[in-house]
Phi, psi and omega in degrees: 000127183273139178276130180288129180304147183299320184294329178290319178299317179297318180297316178297322179297316179295320180298315179297322179296317179296317179298318178295318180296316178297318178297319179296316179297316179299316178298317180295322181296325182267335184252335183056032186298311180289318179300321182298319181298315182292310184292323178296319179295320179292316183296329180296339179270355179274087186232169175209155180222148175267123180227162182294148176078174178298147182280142174259001177213092182215146178230143179251141184288173180276210188258036174293150182306317180296315183291326178287313184299317182277357174090001183295321181292334184267003184305316179302319179292316179301313183295322178294318179297315180295324178297317179294332180275001176096007178276156179233151177278118178273316178218150179206156184283142170244121178272157180289163179299321181294322178292323177297322179293323177300320178294321179297329179282357178094005179280157170287145183296124182273113175206170180285112185269156179274137172278337187222131180204170179164174182293132174234125174253134179247143180278188185294341177262006181080011178267155185295123176261327180202144176217128179243062184289134178221133351295159185279322186251111184221162170275133179270329180225151180300326183293343179284343185280125177302139183301321182297327179289318177298314180299317182295315181298312183293323179296325182277320192249325192198076193294331186263006189300315185258022175296121186273355183296328183235089185294341181265006187298142177282112184283352183284343185226129166249104190297321180293320179291320178296319179297318178297319180296320179293321178297313179297324178296320178295317179297325182293340177293334177265311179260092187292342180273358185285136178278125183258118179287153179283151179248011185277137173277171179300316178301321180291321178298320179297318177300321182296304188282349176268317194240339179288147180307126181061014179071025184237157174262101186272350183198169177295325179295326177292322177297315179297323177299317178297312183295319181294317179293317179299321179296315181292319181295328183297334185255018179298329182260012178121182185289330178282111185264002182301313178301319180293326178295320177295320177297326180295316177301314181296317180297319181296312181295330181281335192231001183303131183290132181228047175063203180232132184258150177300142178060017180226312183102204183298134182247128176227129177091151182291333179297305177292328179297318179300319181283311187294320185266333184235351182069028182258142181282124184299313182297320181291321178297318178295321178298318180294313184289338178282344179273168178277126183295126177273166179298134181058035180277093182292325181298317179295315180299318180294316180299316180297316183294319183291321177292316180298324180298326179289325179294316182281338180288345183303334183293320179216072189297319181295320181292308187287318187273326184259330189250322189220080179293330179298317178294323178294320178301315181293318180296320178296319178299321178299319181286333173296321177296319179296319179294322178292320179296330179272006179061026175276332171224163180283156177297324179298316179295319178301316181295319179296320180293323179295334179284346180278137175261137181298138182292152177277146177299331182296341180282351180289126178253105183289143177294155179300139180291151176302148178295132180300324182297334179277349188246015188298314179294318180299310183293326178296321178291321178298317180296321179294316179297318179300320179294320179298321184271350182077025178269118184284342184237133174295333177304313180288322180300317183295342182262000177284145175279082192216133174243133184232128172274129177246171179259006183294131173271101190297315178300315179294322178301316180295320180296312182294317179299316178296321179296314180298320179290331181290340182291355174288346179261139185300322182298314181292320180296320179293318180297334180268005177075024183265352179250125182167194182295130182059019175240214179277158174247151181303329181275356177293153176288081187299331181291347180266356177278128184258126177244145176221155182209133176230135179229126173250147175246134178283121182231165179304329181277354183128187178282125183244139182285126179250322183224135173217102188220150166209169185256012178281116183275059178219162178299333183297132181257116184296320186291318188253344186243349182268147172246099186258134176246079182253152181301317183293317179290327177295322177296319180297316178298320179295318180297318179298315179297317179301312181290327176296320178297315179299316181297318180293317178298321178300316180293318182290317188282337178294337181273353183276152176281168187299322183297315179292322181296324177298318178297319181294333183277356178290151179307133182205171180294325179276088185290334179292315178297318179298319183293315180296317180299319180296319180294319183287334173295326179284321183214095183294339183263009182299133182285162178298319181299319180294320179294317179296321178297319178293325178297325177289342179264002179296135181276144176223149175282140176256013182287144176298149180204155177269128182241145173278130177229180179297339178263013182103202178293138181222132177259121177264146181236155175272151177297318179253113183298341179292343177282343181299131179089351181274160171241130182216161179275174184294327178303307184293322180296325179288317181299318184259005178052057183274121189295310190295328176297316182288329174299319180288324175297318178299321179296320178296321179295315179300315181294327178297311182290327178292329182270341187287336184281133175299342179291352172063042176299320180296319181294323178295316181292326181286335185262100183295340181272352182289123182296339179285342185298312181296320178296316180298314182292321180297320179296318179295314181301316182294317183292309182290323179298321178295324178301314180291320179297318178298318181296315183286331175295316178298325182290322188254355181301134176087353180275157175280168179301320180294320180293320178296316179297317180299323178299318179287318181299324183297336182271352183234013184298333184282354187223110180302324181295314181292320178299316182300318181297319178293313184299314183293333177285318182281330182237067186297337183260005182292139179286168179299317181296320178295321178297313181299318180297316179294321180297313181296327180287318185272329183234086184305328181295344182284352182298336182274354182285141179285165179296322180299317179295320180294319179296323179294316178299317183299318182282320184299326184254030179303158184305328183260013183283330183229156165279174187297320181296316181292325179293324175296322178294317181294317184277344186062028174240137183306128183302327179289334174290321176302316182293317180299315180296316179299318181293315181290328176293324180282327182219084186301336183274003179298127179267178186293321180298317180293322178299316179301316182291317182286341188272002183302314181293320179296319179298317180295321180295319182293322184260019185298332181298335181295332187273357182276000000 
């Protein structure tokens, strides 16, 4: 028996070792058994917890499309804005040390990501008030996805992803596909025209379009970053990656970027893609594809082609879906042939599908938008949140992964909104007492009357908004965006100011000694201060509530009177002439909205503030001999007069002479006297016949006037008959607007600076009554 040489034994041993090592490597490449143990153990340490107060261990993502869209990248800015606005962090996430290290290594943070997110508003009961989920149409479970769609996707993008032979396999890498891609890349360095196939698996692609800058792979290091994160994310639920692989297929179909469609915006996922690009119902397409294709089943063939077109369009979505449908149609047909060659679909089905032409986006019929009138509280809250976060567009706000608690009482909001909208019908308006004398008439266009309502509830935390509604079916919100100057709201503001003054005087005067209080109670221009001082002299312990109640009982005259205003003398009238000559308290005047009482309250308020300053503005104005009086008044006249001139210049700038005149005539057409006064001021050289022709054209009711009456009007309102202030009173148009229009008609190129300089005399003339 021959002894085997030692060197041969050693060689055989090394050969067997190499074969074993190669076998082990080969086994590891296809099964990832060793890799799974390490990565699963590492991934289990990638955790986070929600704890009270600001986080001492938190990381914010970069500028990946997913992170930007959902608002994660902007969190530092959002938090800074909210902090400046007085908000505080109640709870925040703390990531584990191992997750922080992954971020330090440059990886994307590995956690279970959402396929669907968006703004959610909750009402005061925690129920959904608004939800902006994006994408809208998604698969909730892997089992919902038609098998033919899964087969097609994997054959095109990632054939080995759902192979069940190796449950621990790392789905982020297909080594044979990666090797082929690297080989082709090397050949392309020599053959520059060679087409290089991609080597990315679905998990790696998801990392790319979600987290890489602009959703692109800009370098080899970025590719490695994607693969490493995808590998770690695959093992978050343990060494068995099959459940995660199925989730990956679902996530890809739910979120693959498909450009932006007209009247829709950014499209993500085949569900939204079917609707946005083709106007096809996601649920119906799934129902068709889940069934067994029958012979000559055109519906199945059409459904398959449209879904497949979205999968292949992912490579260049803007080009294929928005710019060149013909190229997309051809590319989809090529892939139908590939699926048939792989026996994933029948040749007959492929041919039927190829005969189908992709639908045009124009065929999409969007559902009617929700009525704006039904969304007023919701939209007001969205606008407020957008302002807090510094988001200029509600489109972007709706895509943030954000939940907001509001104070809106949703049931009450719906009731009030419905009630306001019902007032467009005569029956509802009559039942609400809105039809009657000096109110609405049944034949009036009731649908054009705008109603609004806001309700706050007093709570321990402050006044909270419960209802914000109006019946205007437009985006404009009457409650929060309108600036209304109405008599009733002006009275309410006046009443609040009046009571605030009384409350402040009550607090200040209770601290005064009796001697000073006696002085305050002496007759003076500030009747409010005198009244409070007199009451406190009688009862120093009177409560604020008692004083305010008594202030509401103060009597005022409701008689008409002439008041000086910035436009000259002005006569105020009551809505109900029966109030003229009466004396009533503030309670009754508020209940019946009596004008003259509130005009007098406003005068008392003005006199209070004028007298309150130690600078003695009131004393200067009361003393006609004080040399400071004229200076003070001139400064006021110049300042306020310029404000009006600027306003009227902005209104009439750029108009022709005829347009400016027409604007004024339109405001006086109902009154021949007022029209005549405006016409004679603007056309001082017009003949009597020209005046009569213009009057009959602009004021049809003047046709019944006699020649004698017309001649009287013509002479009475001659250019030199009134000063500027009186002409403004007669026409009921601000005298400085008359002057601005006259000046611009004579010299259209006059700019604002020149108007200011030329208007000094006009301003003095208009406010001349102040100096008397």
